[in-house]
Tab-separated table of C-alpha atoms in Angstrom:
chain	number	residue	atom	x	y	z
A	1	MET	CA	-13.605	20.043	-23.371
A	2	LEU	CA	-11.305	17.538	-21.656
A	3	LYS	CA	-8.166	18.690	-19.854
A	4	ALA	CA	-5.630	16.115	-18.642
A	5	SER	CA	-2.122	15.389	-19.758
A	6	PRO	CA	-2.567	16.386	-23.396
A	7	SER	CA	-2.647	12.880	-24.771
A	8	PRO	CA	-4.482	12.106	-28.000
A	9	GLY	CA	-6.740	9.099	-28.385
A	10	LEU	CA	-8.517	9.183	-25.011
A	11	PRO	CA	-11.866	7.407	-25.605
A	12	SER	CA	-14.952	9.283	-24.400
A	13	TRP	CA	-18.594	8.343	-24.712
A	14	SER	CA	-22.037	8.940	-23.319
A	15	THR	CA	-22.969	6.006	-21.074
A	16	GLY	CA	-25.973	3.987	-22.135
A	17	THR	CA	-25.590	5.111	-25.761
A	18	THR	CA	-23.372	4.413	-28.743
A	19	ASN	CA	-22.169	8.039	-28.927
A	20	GLY	CA	-18.408	8.175	-28.522
A	21	THR	CA	-15.268	9.964	-29.641
A	22	THR	CA	-11.558	10.373	-28.848
A	23	THR	CA	-9.496	13.386	-27.810
A	24	ASN	CA	-7.344	15.314	-30.227
A	25	ALA	CA	-3.660	16.174	-29.834
A	26	ALA	CA	-4.532	18.956	-27.381
A	27	GLY	CA	-6.579	16.660	-25.187
A	28	GLN	CA	-9.903	18.128	-26.331
A	29	PHE	CA	-13.033	16.486	-27.689
A	30	VAL	CA	-16.485	17.402	-28.946
A	31	LEU	CA	-19.421	15.097	-28.320
A	32	SER	CA	-23.162	15.509	-28.750
A	33	ALA	CA	-24.965	14.356	-25.617
A	34	ALA	CA	-28.277	14.892	-23.854
A	35	ALA	CA	-28.458	17.417	-21.016
A	36	ASP	CA	-28.932	14.650	-18.446
A	37	ALA	CA	-26.304	12.319	-19.927
A	38	THR	CA	-23.220	10.978	-18.142
A	39	LEU	CA	-19.848	11.059	-19.889
A	40	GLN	CA	-17.253	8.340	-19.303
A	41	VAL	CA	-13.570	8.965	-20.046
A	42	SER	CA	-10.883	6.296	-19.707
A	43	PHE	CA	-7.266	5.648	-20.580
A	44	ILE	CA	-4.730	2.947	-19.784
A	45	GLY	CA	-2.823	3.815	-16.609
A	46	TYR	CA	-5.454	6.294	-15.412
A	47	GLU	CA	-8.607	5.998	-13.372
A	48	THR	CA	-11.828	5.941	-15.379
A	49	GLN	CA	-13.977	9.028	-14.719
A	50	LYS	CA	-17.747	9.386	-15.051
A	51	VAL	CA	-19.051	12.978	-15.149
A	52	ALA	CA	-22.668	14.146	-15.346
A	53	VAL	CA	-23.242	16.726	-18.111
A	54	GLY	CA	-25.857	18.584	-16.071
A	55	GLY	CA	-26.831	20.807	-18.990
A	56	LYS	CA	-23.308	22.216	-19.362
A	57	THR	CA	-21.709	22.827	-22.731
A	58	SER	CA	-18.088	22.791	-21.515
A	59	LEU	CA	-16.439	20.421	-19.062
A	60	THR	CA	-12.944	20.080	-17.623
A	61	ILE	CA	-12.161	16.502	-16.621
A	62	HIS	CA	-9.045	15.400	-14.756
A	63	LEU	CA	-7.861	11.790	-14.874
A	64	GLY	CA	-5.853	10.646	-11.870
A	65	GLU	CA	-3.163	8.019	-12.167
A	66	ASP	CA	-4.397	4.544	-11.376
A	67	THR	CA	-2.844	3.077	-8.217
A	68	GLN	CA	-0.390	0.417	-9.200
A	69	ASP	CA	-1.425	-3.062	-8.097
A	70	ILE	CA	1.045	-4.991	-5.976
A	71	ASP	CA	1.066	-7.717	-8.602
A	72	ASP	CA	2.752	-5.217	-10.973
A	73	VAL	CA	5.643	-4.726	-8.534
A	74	ILE	CA	8.158	-7.429	-7.696
A	75	VAL	CA	10.387	-7.246	-4.641
A	76	VAL	CA	13.922	-8.204	-5.655
A	77	ALA	CA	17.302	-7.998	-3.978
A	78	TYR	CA	17.863	-4.512	-2.538
A	79	GLY	CA	14.728	-3.000	-4.002
A	80	THR	CA	11.719	-3.458	-6.261
A	81	ALA	CA	11.158	-3.747	-9.991
A	82	LYS	CA	8.199	-3.257	-12.275
A	83	LYS	CA	6.847	-6.504	-13.584
A	84	GLU	CA	6.955	-5.443	-17.226
A	85	SER	CA	10.670	-4.582	-16.974
A	86	PHE	CA	11.673	-7.628	-14.925
A	87	THR	CA	13.384	-10.354	-16.950
A	88	GLY	CA	13.758	-13.051	-14.286
A	89	SER	CA	11.285	-15.677	-13.122
A	90	ALA	CA	9.331	-14.626	-10.040
A	91	ALA	CA	5.855	-14.849	-8.543
A	92	VAL	CA	4.041	-12.580	-6.086
A	93	ILE	CA	1.502	-13.719	-3.487
A	94	LYS	CA	-0.659	-10.938	-2.079
A	95	SER	CA	-1.797	-10.597	1.510
A	96	GLU	CA	-5.428	-11.161	0.513
A	97	ASN	CA	-4.468	-14.548	-0.919
A	98	LEU	CA	-2.585	-15.427	2.258
A	99	GLU	CA	-5.589	-14.526	4.394
A	100	LYS	CA	-7.656	-17.168	2.607
A	101	ARG	CA	-5.329	-19.912	3.814
A	102	VAL	CA	-5.866	-21.019	7.400
A	103	VAL	CA	-2.308	-22.101	8.186
A	104	ALA	CA	0.017	-21.731	11.148
A	105	ASN	CA	3.212	-21.691	9.097
A	106	VAL	CA	4.042	-19.288	6.285
A	107	SER	CA	5.733	-22.020	4.257
A	108	LYS	CA	2.462	-23.951	3.994
A	109	ALA	CA	0.729	-20.884	2.572
A	110	LEU	CA	2.738	-21.441	-0.626
A	111	GLU	CA	1.064	-24.778	-1.362
A	112	GLY	CA	-0.581	-24.563	-4.770
A	113	GLN	CA	0.097	-20.824	-5.065
A	114	VAL	CA	3.211	-20.720	-7.245
A	115	THR	CA	3.922	-22.711	-10.387
A	116	GLY	CA	7.161	-24.656	-10.398
A	117	VAL	CA	7.410	-24.745	-6.611
A	118	GLN	CA	7.099	-28.143	-4.922
A	119	THR	CA	5.684	-28.014	-1.401
A	120	THR	CA	5.227	-31.086	0.786
A	121	SER	CA	4.120	-31.514	4.388
A	122	GLY	CA	4.924	-35.052	5.395
A	123	THR	CA	4.582	-35.149	9.181
A	124	GLY	CA	1.284	-33.363	9.723
A	125	GLN	CA	2.676	-31.897	12.946
A	126	PRO	CA	0.887	-28.590	13.697
A	127	GLY	CA	3.156	-25.616	13.102
A	128	SER	CA	5.830	-27.627	11.298
A	129	ASP	CA	7.661	-26.260	8.266
A	130	ALA	CA	6.775	-27.471	4.809
A	131	THR	CA	9.546	-28.827	2.604
A	132	ILE	CA	9.942	-26.422	-0.318
A	133	ALA	CA	11.869	-27.095	-3.512
A	134	ILE	CA	11.949	-24.161	-5.948
A	135	ARG	CA	14.377	-25.564	-8.474
A	136	GLY	CA	13.698	-29.203	-7.860
A	137	PHE	CA	15.934	-31.462	-5.805
A	138	GLY	CA	19.426	-30.801	-7.068
A	139	SER	CA	21.243	-33.057	-4.606
A	140	LEU	CA	20.566	-36.256	-2.700
A	141	ASN	CA	22.555	-35.125	0.335
A	142	ALA	CA	22.742	-31.325	0.297
A	143	SER	CA	19.842	-29.153	1.394
A	144	SER	CA	17.297	-27.978	-1.175
A	145	SER	CA	15.768	-25.382	1.150
A	146	PRO	CA	15.405	-21.869	-0.264
A	147	LEU	CA	16.797	-18.706	1.292
A	148	TYR	CA	14.274	-16.642	3.251
A	149	VAL	CA	14.637	-12.861	3.199
A	150	VAL	CA	12.448	-10.881	5.616
A	151	ASP	CA	12.163	-7.118	5.154
A	152	GLY	CA	15.297	-6.932	3.063
A	153	ILE	CA	17.631	-9.061	5.203
A	154	ALA	CA	18.363	-12.791	5.094
A	155	TYR	CA	16.374	-14.538	7.822
A	156	SER	CA	18.022	-17.107	10.091
A	157	GLY	CA	15.162	-17.680	12.540
A	158	THR	CA	12.374	-20.243	12.438
A	159	ILE	CA	9.802	-19.486	9.770
A	160	SER	CA	7.014	-20.697	12.081
A	161	SER	CA	7.737	-17.660	14.294
A	162	ILE	CA	6.198	-15.337	11.702
A	163	ASN	CA	2.456	-14.858	11.848
A	164	PRO	CA	1.033	-15.151	8.290
A	165	GLU	CA	-1.405	-12.338	9.121
A	166	ASP	CA	1.563	-9.952	9.529
A	167	ILE	CA	2.729	-10.488	5.949
A	168	GLU	CA	2.008	-7.936	3.225
A	169	SER	CA	3.419	-9.931	0.312
A	170	ILE	CA	5.612	-12.895	-0.575
A	171	THR	CA	7.799	-12.874	-3.675
A	172	VAL	CA	9.309	-16.148	-4.861
A	173	LEU	CA	12.457	-15.642	-6.952
A	174	LYS	CA	12.725	-18.831	-8.940
A	175	ASP	CA	15.610	-18.607	-11.383
A	176	ALA	CA	19.288	-17.720	-11.238
A	177	SER	CA	18.917	-14.214	-12.644
A	178	ALA	CA	16.196	-13.272	-10.156
A	179	GLY	CA	18.255	-14.255	-7.127
A	180	ALA	CA	21.726	-13.580	-8.491
A	181	LEU	CA	22.530	-10.838	-5.976
A	182	TYR	CA	22.185	-13.316	-3.117
A	183	GLY	CA	25.008	-15.429	-4.500
A	184	ALA	CA	25.447	-19.031	-3.388
A	185	ARG	CA	22.921	-18.584	-0.570
A	186	GLY	CA	20.214	-18.173	-3.191
A	187	ALA	CA	21.193	-21.250	-5.172
A	188	ASN	CA	17.961	-23.026	-4.199
A	189	GLY	CA	15.767	-20.004	-4.863
A	190	VAL	CA	14.771	-17.080	-2.670
A	191	ILE	CA	11.535	-16.351	-0.809
A	192	VAL	CA	11.247	-12.632	-0.048
A	193	ILE	CA	8.772	-11.709	2.706
A	194	ASN	CA	7.584	-8.149	3.285
A	195	THR	CA	5.682	-7.541	6.519
A	196	LYS	CA	2.830	-5.087	7.021
A	197	ARG	CA	3.632	-1.536	8.090
A	198	GLY	CA	1.738	1.587	9.086
A	199	ARG	CA	0.241	3.744	6.342
A	200	ASP	CA	-0.692	7.376	5.912
A	201	GLY	CA	-4.320	7.774	6.963
A	202	ASP	CA	-6.764	7.356	9.795
A	203	THR	CA	-5.920	4.993	12.621
A	204	GLU	CA	-7.289	1.512	11.928
A	205	VAL	CA	-8.034	-0.989	14.678
A	206	SER	CA	-8.937	-4.567	13.795
A	207	PHE	CA	-9.662	-7.811	15.600
A	208	LYS	CA	-10.010	-11.231	14.025
A	209	ALA	CA	-10.984	-14.556	15.566
A	210	THR	CA	-10.764	-17.863	13.720
A	211	LEU	CA	-12.224	-21.104	15.044
A	212	GLY	CA	-12.305	-24.451	13.293
A	213	VAL	CA	-11.584	-28.156	13.312
A	214	SER	CA	-9.278	-30.411	11.315
A	215	SER	CA	-9.816	-33.981	10.190
A	216	ARG	CA	-8.414	-36.509	7.766
A	217	ALA	CA	-8.965	-35.406	4.185
A	218	ILE	CA	-8.956	-38.980	2.858
A	219	PRO	CA	-10.929	-41.752	4.599
A	220	ASN	CA	-9.013	-44.619	6.117
A	221	TYR	CA	-8.503	-47.901	4.295
A	222	ASP	CA	-11.046	-50.659	4.783
A	223	LEU	CA	-9.572	-52.896	7.482
A	224	VAL	CA	-10.616	-56.422	8.405
A	225	ASN	CA	-12.672	-56.877	11.557
A	226	GLN	CA	-12.135	-59.439	14.321
A	227	ARG	CA	-14.135	-62.203	12.635
A	228	GLU	CA	-12.484	-61.692	9.263
A	229	PHE	CA	-8.998	-61.643	10.776
A	230	ILE	CA	-9.527	-64.901	12.678
A	231	GLU	CA	-11.040	-66.571	9.613
A	232	LEU	CA	-8.125	-65.476	7.422
A	233	THR	CA	-5.638	-66.746	10.013
A	234	TRP	CA	-7.470	-70.079	10.196
A	235	GLN	CA	-7.422	-70.295	6.387
A	236	SER	CA	-3.673	-69.662	6.250
A	237	LEU	CA	-3.061	-72.441	8.798
A	238	TYR	CA	-5.280	-74.777	6.807
A	239	ASN	CA	-3.470	-73.959	3.541
A	240	SER	CA	-0.085	-74.578	5.164
A	241	ALA	CA	-1.160	-77.973	6.486
A	242	TYR	CA	-3.052	-79.108	3.394
A	243	PHE	CA	-0.904	-77.785	0.549
A	244	THR	CA	2.558	-77.654	2.133
A	245	SER	CA	2.599	-80.439	4.702
A	246	GLY	CA	0.342	-82.863	2.827
A	247	TYR	CA	-2.369	-83.214	5.480
A	248	SER	CA	-5.738	-84.583	4.485
A	249	ASP	CA	-8.626	-82.139	4.314
A	250	ALA	CA	-10.100	-83.253	7.639
A	251	ALA	CA	-6.706	-83.321	9.356
A	252	ALA	CA	-5.837	-79.863	7.997
A	253	ARG	CA	-9.077	-78.436	9.377
A	254	THR	CA	-8.423	-79.936	12.793
A	255	TYR	CA	-4.837	-78.677	12.701
A	256	ALA	CA	-5.911	-75.114	11.818
A	257	SER	CA	-8.360	-74.960	14.734
A	258	SER	CA	-5.813	-76.359	17.193
A	259	ARG	CA	-3.123	-73.865	16.153
A	260	LEU	CA	-5.174	-70.657	16.555
A	261	SER	CA	-4.297	-70.289	20.235
A	262	GLY	CA	-0.544	-70.543	19.725
A	263	THR	CA	-0.582	-68.393	16.614
A	264	LEU	CA	-2.688	-65.511	17.951
A	265	GLY	CA	-2.044	-65.718	21.696
A	266	ALA	CA	-3.887	-67.749	24.298
A	267	GLY	CA	-5.104	-64.725	26.244
A	268	TYR	CA	-6.257	-62.678	23.251
A	269	ASN	CA	-9.446	-64.444	22.190
A	270	PRO	CA	-12.086	-61.672	22.168
A	271	PHE	CA	-14.951	-64.178	21.887
A	272	LYS	CA	-15.175	-65.331	25.492
A	273	ASN	CA	-18.064	-67.798	25.029
A	274	TYR	CA	-15.828	-70.047	22.888
A	275	SER	CA	-12.291	-71.327	23.255
A	276	TRP	CA	-9.803	-70.863	20.447
A	277	ALA	CA	-10.132	-74.532	19.469
A	278	ASP	CA	-13.927	-74.340	19.123
A	279	LEU	CA	-14.320	-70.766	17.868
A	280	VAL	CA	-14.118	-71.591	14.143
A	281	ASP	CA	-16.455	-74.136	12.598
A	282	PRO	CA	-14.025	-76.551	10.883
A	283	ALA	CA	-16.613	-77.440	8.262
A	284	THR	CA	-16.966	-73.868	6.985
A	285	GLY	CA	-13.849	-72.100	8.244
A	286	LYS	CA	-16.058	-69.330	9.667
A	287	VAL	CA	-16.318	-67.949	13.203
A	288	ARG	CA	-19.432	-69.393	14.785
A	289	ALA	CA	-22.466	-67.157	14.394
A	290	ASP	CA	-23.324	-67.049	18.095
A	291	ALA	CA	-19.805	-66.049	19.158
A	292	LYS	CA	-19.902	-62.722	21.031
A	293	SER	CA	-16.958	-60.339	21.258
A	294	ALA	CA	-16.221	-58.878	24.700
A	295	TYR	CA	-14.388	-55.867	23.228
A	296	ASN	CA	-13.732	-54.314	19.856
A	297	GLU	CA	-11.209	-51.461	20.064
A	298	SER	CA	-10.141	-49.566	16.955
A	299	TRP	CA	-6.456	-48.743	17.046
A	300	ILE	CA	-6.733	-46.219	14.226
A	301	ASP	CA	-9.561	-44.387	16.023
A	302	GLU	CA	-7.367	-44.158	19.117
A	303	VAL	CA	-4.669	-42.547	16.958
A	304	THR	CA	-6.645	-39.889	15.104
A	305	ASP	CA	-8.731	-36.938	16.215
A	306	ASN	CA	-11.335	-36.248	13.531
A	307	ALA	CA	-12.357	-32.969	15.167
A	308	ALA	CA	-9.001	-31.440	16.120
A	309	PHE	CA	-9.840	-27.969	17.445
A	310	ARG	CA	-8.080	-24.832	16.233
A	311	GLN	CA	-8.429	-21.298	17.581
A	312	GLU	CA	-6.606	-18.109	16.614
A	313	TYR	CA	-7.049	-14.510	17.768
A	314	GLN	CA	-5.415	-11.444	16.245
A	315	ALA	CA	-5.544	-7.742	17.078
A	316	SER	CA	-3.787	-4.912	15.261
A	317	VAL	CA	-3.654	-1.121	15.139
A	318	SER	CA	-2.021	1.008	12.436
A	319	GLY	CA	-2.056	4.532	11.079
A	320	GLY	CA	-0.008	7.665	10.640
A	321	ASN	CA	0.560	10.682	8.465
A	322	SER	CA	2.979	11.763	5.771
A	323	ILE	CA	5.820	11.976	8.313
A	324	HIS	CA	5.165	9.323	10.939
A	325	ARG	CA	3.594	5.899	10.402
A	326	GLY	CA	3.334	2.960	12.763
A	327	SER	CA	1.618	-0.357	13.401
A	328	MET	CA	1.370	-2.961	16.130
A	329	SER	CA	-0.150	-6.449	16.196
A	330	LEU	CA	-0.643	-9.260	18.706
A	331	SER	CA	-1.793	-12.815	18.057
A	332	TYR	CA	-2.415	-16.118	19.799
A	333	LEU	CA	-2.724	-19.508	18.107
A	334	ASP	CA	-3.655	-22.881	19.587
A	335	GLU	CA	-3.867	-25.717	17.066
A	336	ASN	CA	-4.390	-29.399	17.818
A	337	GLY	CA	-3.208	-32.011	15.367
A	338	VAL	CA	-5.154	-34.801	13.705
A	339	LEU	CA	-2.697	-37.113	15.447
A	340	LYS	CA	-3.812	-37.167	19.070
A	341	THR	CA	-1.683	-35.356	21.698
A	342	THR	CA	0.092	-33.276	19.021
A	343	ASN	CA	-0.336	-29.545	19.458
A	344	PHE	CA	1.146	-26.162	18.552
A	345	GLN	CA	0.771	-22.940	20.541
A	346	ARG	CA	2.202	-19.580	19.547
A	347	TYR	CA	2.184	-16.023	20.879
A	348	THR	CA	3.465	-13.307	18.544
A	349	GLY	CA	3.869	-9.556	18.749
A	350	ARG	CA	5.024	-7.193	16.028
A	351	VAL	CA	5.674	-3.433	16.045
A	352	SER	CA	6.840	-1.168	13.221
A	353	TYR	CA	7.615	2.531	12.852
A	354	ASP	CA	8.536	4.547	9.760
A	355	THR	CA	9.335	8.232	9.444
A	356	THR	CA	10.034	10.601	6.549
A	357	PRO	CA	11.098	13.911	8.173
A	358	ARG	CA	12.631	15.214	4.927
A	359	HIS	CA	11.932	14.398	1.319
A	360	TRP	CA	15.528	13.172	1.035
A	361	PHE	CA	15.644	11.133	4.236
A	362	ALA	CA	13.571	8.245	5.596
A	363	GLY	CA	14.069	5.662	8.300
A	364	GLY	CA	12.238	2.978	10.147
A	365	MET	CA	12.328	-0.169	12.212
A	366	ASN	CA	10.234	-3.216	12.976
A	367	ALA	CA	10.557	-5.991	15.520
A	368	ASN	CA	8.858	-9.341	15.949
A	369	PHE	CA	8.731	-11.499	19.075
A	370	SER	CA	7.434	-15.047	19.169
A	371	HIS	CA	6.993	-17.678	21.864
A	372	SER	CA	5.871	-21.114	20.712
A	373	LYS	CA	5.508	-24.593	22.147
A	374	SER	CA	4.828	-27.803	20.279
A	375	ASN	CA	3.974	-31.271	21.519
A	376	SER	CA	4.964	-33.757	18.866
A	377	ASN	CA	5.245	-37.432	18.113
A	378	ARG	CA	8.779	-38.690	17.683
A	379	TYR	CA	7.740	-42.004	16.145
A	380	THR	CA	7.916	-41.449	12.407
A	381	GLY	CA	9.251	-43.347	9.409
A	382	SER	CA	8.278	-46.907	8.475
A	383	ALA	CA	9.242	-48.655	11.722
A	384	ASN	CA	6.703	-50.486	13.860
A	385	SER	CA	6.778	-47.625	16.356
A	386	ASN	CA	5.230	-45.303	13.757
A	387	VAL	CA	1.696	-44.862	15.050
A	388	PHE	CA	-0.121	-44.701	11.721
A	389	TYR	CA	1.874	-47.639	10.406
A	390	SER	CA	1.382	-49.791	13.494
A	391	ALA	CA	-2.241	-48.841	14.131
A	392	GLN	CA	-3.270	-50.061	10.692
A	393	LEU	CA	-1.203	-53.247	10.861
A	394	MET	CA	-2.175	-54.220	14.408
A	395	ALA	CA	-4.631	-57.128	14.401
A	396	PRO	CA	-8.108	-56.078	15.617
A	397	ILE	CA	-8.221	-58.897	18.193
A	398	TYR	CA	-5.498	-57.202	20.261
A	399	PRO	CA	-6.810	-54.566	22.680
A	400	VAL	CA	-5.313	-51.121	23.147
A	401	TYR	CA	-5.873	-51.351	26.912
A	402	MET	CA	-5.301	-54.207	29.347
A	403	ARG	CA	-8.271	-56.565	29.732
A	404	ASP	CA	-9.158	-59.570	31.827
A	405	ALA	CA	-8.284	-62.758	29.922
A	406	GLU	CA	-11.455	-64.530	31.108
A	407	THR	CA	-14.107	-61.806	30.826
A	408	GLY	CA	-12.566	-59.142	28.598
A	409	ALA	CA	-13.310	-56.429	31.172
A	410	LEU	CA	-10.963	-53.448	31.434
A	411	LEU	CA	-8.236	-53.666	34.078
A	412	LEU	CA	-7.922	-50.291	35.799
A	413	ASP	CA	-5.007	-49.002	37.856
A	414	GLU	CA	-5.195	-47.792	41.466
A	415	ASN	CA	-6.422	-44.395	40.212
A	416	GLY	CA	-9.249	-45.915	38.210
A	417	LYS	CA	-7.609	-45.194	34.861
A	418	LYS	CA	-7.224	-47.514	31.897
A	419	GLN	CA	-3.840	-49.178	31.443
A	420	PHE	CA	-2.162	-49.657	28.100
A	421	ASP	CA	-1.597	-53.233	26.951
A	422	TYR	CA	2.011	-53.499	25.803
A	423	GLY	CA	1.354	-57.043	24.602
A	424	SER	CA	3.880	-58.987	26.648
A	425	ALA	CA	1.948	-62.173	25.729
A	426	ARG	CA	1.406	-61.279	22.077
A	427	PRO	CA	3.131	-63.734	19.727
A	428	GLN	CA	4.117	-60.800	17.499
A	429	ASP	CA	4.974	-57.140	18.155
A	430	SER	CA	5.287	-57.907	21.848
A	431	ASN	CA	6.225	-55.299	24.466
A	432	THR	CA	5.102	-52.451	22.222
A	433	ASN	CA	2.116	-50.152	22.110
A	434	CYS	CA	2.428	-47.323	19.614
A	435	ILE	CA	-0.491	-45.400	21.121
A	436	ALA	CA	0.984	-45.563	24.618
A	437	GLY	CA	3.979	-43.644	23.285
A	438	PHE	CA	1.703	-40.624	22.868
A	439	TYR	CA	1.113	-40.419	26.578
A	440	ASP	CA	3.970	-42.308	28.256
A	441	ASP	CA	6.801	-40.924	26.083
A	442	PRO	CA	6.031	-37.221	25.482
A	443	THR	CA	8.197	-34.911	23.397
A	444	SER	CA	7.985	-31.122	23.520
A	445	ASN	CA	9.830	-28.142	22.084
A	446	THR	CA	9.727	-24.544	23.316
A	447	THR	CA	11.105	-21.800	21.080
A	448	GLU	CA	11.490	-18.075	21.647
A	449	SER	CA	12.668	-15.795	18.885
A	450	LEU	CA	13.300	-12.096	18.415
A	451	SER	CA	13.776	-10.537	15.003
A	452	ALA	CA	14.509	-6.845	14.410
A	453	ARG	CA	15.068	-4.816	11.242
A	454	THR	CA	15.989	-1.143	10.779
A	455	TYR	CA	16.847	0.988	7.763
A	456	LEU	CA	17.972	4.480	6.757
A	457	THR	CA	17.342	5.776	3.236
A	458	PHE	CA	19.046	8.812	1.709
A	459	GLY	CA	17.747	10.130	-1.589
A	460	SER	CA	14.406	10.936	-3.112
A	461	ASP	CA	12.021	10.482	-6.006
A	462	ASP	CA	10.674	13.973	-5.386
A	463	ASP	CA	11.115	16.686	-8.000
A	464	LYS	CA	12.754	18.805	-5.287
A	465	ALA	CA	15.811	16.564	-5.523
A	466	GLY	CA	16.657	18.017	-8.924
A	467	TRP	CA	19.250	16.079	-10.859
A	468	LEU	CA	19.592	13.685	-7.881
A	469	LYS	CA	16.000	12.523	-8.295
A	470	GLY	CA	15.842	8.727	-8.242
A	471	LEU	CA	19.286	8.313	-6.674
A	472	LYS	CA	18.978	6.495	-3.355
A	473	ALA	CA	21.220	4.826	-0.807
A	474	THR	CA	19.739	2.557	1.863
A	475	LEU	CA	21.447	1.140	4.939
A	476	ASN	CA	19.856	-2.013	6.377
A	477	PHE	CA	20.583	-3.682	9.696
A	478	GLY	CA	18.955	-6.763	11.144
A	479	VAL	CA	19.307	-9.284	13.937
A	480	ASP	CA	17.673	-12.671	14.542
A	481	TYR	CA	17.916	-14.320	17.951
A	482	ARG	CA	16.425	-17.676	18.869
A	483	THR	CA	16.450	-20.085	21.801
A	484	SER	CA	15.082	-23.604	21.550
A	485	ASN	CA	14.558	-26.141	24.340
A	486	ASN	CA	13.762	-29.761	23.509
A	487	MET	CA	12.633	-32.366	26.028
A	488	SER	CA	12.049	-36.078	25.361
A	489	TYR	CA	10.927	-38.581	27.983
A	490	PHE	CA	11.103	-42.382	27.670
A	491	ASN	CA	9.260	-44.323	30.360
A	492	PRO	CA	11.225	-46.948	32.371
A	493	TYR	CA	8.654	-49.742	32.088
A	494	PHE	CA	7.970	-50.412	28.408
A	495	GLY	CA	9.189	-49.367	25.002
A	496	ASN	CA	12.573	-48.333	23.631
A	497	GLN	CA	14.337	-47.509	26.913
A	498	ALA	CA	12.731	-50.006	29.311
A	499	SER	CA	15.946	-52.048	29.495
A	500	ASN	CA	17.872	-48.912	30.517
A	501	GLY	CA	15.456	-47.834	33.221
A	502	GLY	CA	14.018	-45.005	31.141
A	503	LEU	CA	15.613	-41.905	29.685
A	504	ILE	CA	15.155	-38.127	29.738
A	505	GLU	CA	16.797	-36.016	27.044
A	506	LYS	CA	17.059	-32.230	27.254
A	507	ASN	CA	18.709	-30.064	24.620
A	508	ASN	CA	19.117	-26.305	24.523
A	509	TYR	CA	20.029	-24.405	21.361
A	510	ARG	CA	20.802	-20.757	20.664
């Protein structure tokens, strides 16, 4: 005999056989089974139970309610809603899905996770925010950034200050009805973040270490080498003389060879055993086979780090009982970028406490502190100072570092270090060296943030509340405080501020 909530239609059968039946209106069933058989009873919304017969002729089986999965609950403004009763457009990302993404910024954890959400990361700077568009780009000038809500309160801090490992779930409210209670602030969609808290049960202590490297996902374009570049330049000079100026074939070939020095720079011939005038065989238009290059520096290799190291360490402790629950976590992240000299470091600490001293009263608080520092590259966009842009367009005959014009040997400074060649004698892109900007013109940002949330809830879902069961009132209070210090240095010798004797910019924000 089965005893549960007296629901008819509960399927029951003997495992490993085809013997089965359903319960009657009183929640009872009769089934013929072997003495050593195992009965399986299941029902939607309840946990499936397997019970050994053990030679008994009468059994009482209790089905417990199945724990509701987080995907069936959606966090909305001022509360939660069951998925089947929710009419808006929303998506939930669980903590286990977040843990699979090795990212420094929560916003980048949304990439490819939610339909209808466009996520782009253009700069590649470690720790930088992703650009998120939930409802598309509604304006050319106005912001399309969504509203972030952390633990029930709109968040005004930097999203990079939140450790993804501290997040329990992320709910993306995508349409107007889902985020209506946030008003105009939710016009671009709402991202609701719930952080992890202590739970009733034994104390849990965990430690996690993550080590890895980053590299370019797509290989670089095929670029011409020194020989090919010189031959193409010679061919362009020949074409100009022969087709445009009307030179004879022989005269055009002589002209092309004589103009290489002025076109490419007298001191930038990498093949030191030939002069510019004799380097290319005029009969074939090819660099002579026995020409030997004194140097062959790859600008793009000097830009990128194909084994950018990343390390992250996290420790947490949580636990509690039916009245008191708490958690605490600490983390450290050090991530180098694929673009050399770029880096992001972050220290975070989070603590939470919840208490339910009475069935009609609950309260709690949580606080998060973050200290981060990033070293970035200011040269972005499509200008020549953009390192990726310039490194791929820079001719391979031009060295990254200063070299002797006669031998091609490196010219070291008084400390024995290599010196950047800013190309003062280059016929094109003179007085610039995009790679030197990494080291001679550093930019850094240091940010400290403190975020705190507290709540008081009056009301209960307990049967003891009587006719007030389900009626709740919650008071929320939160504060976000942030300081940011930016420093940019421009060297006084070369580059953008050489004519002004250099420049140092410092900005402080609160």
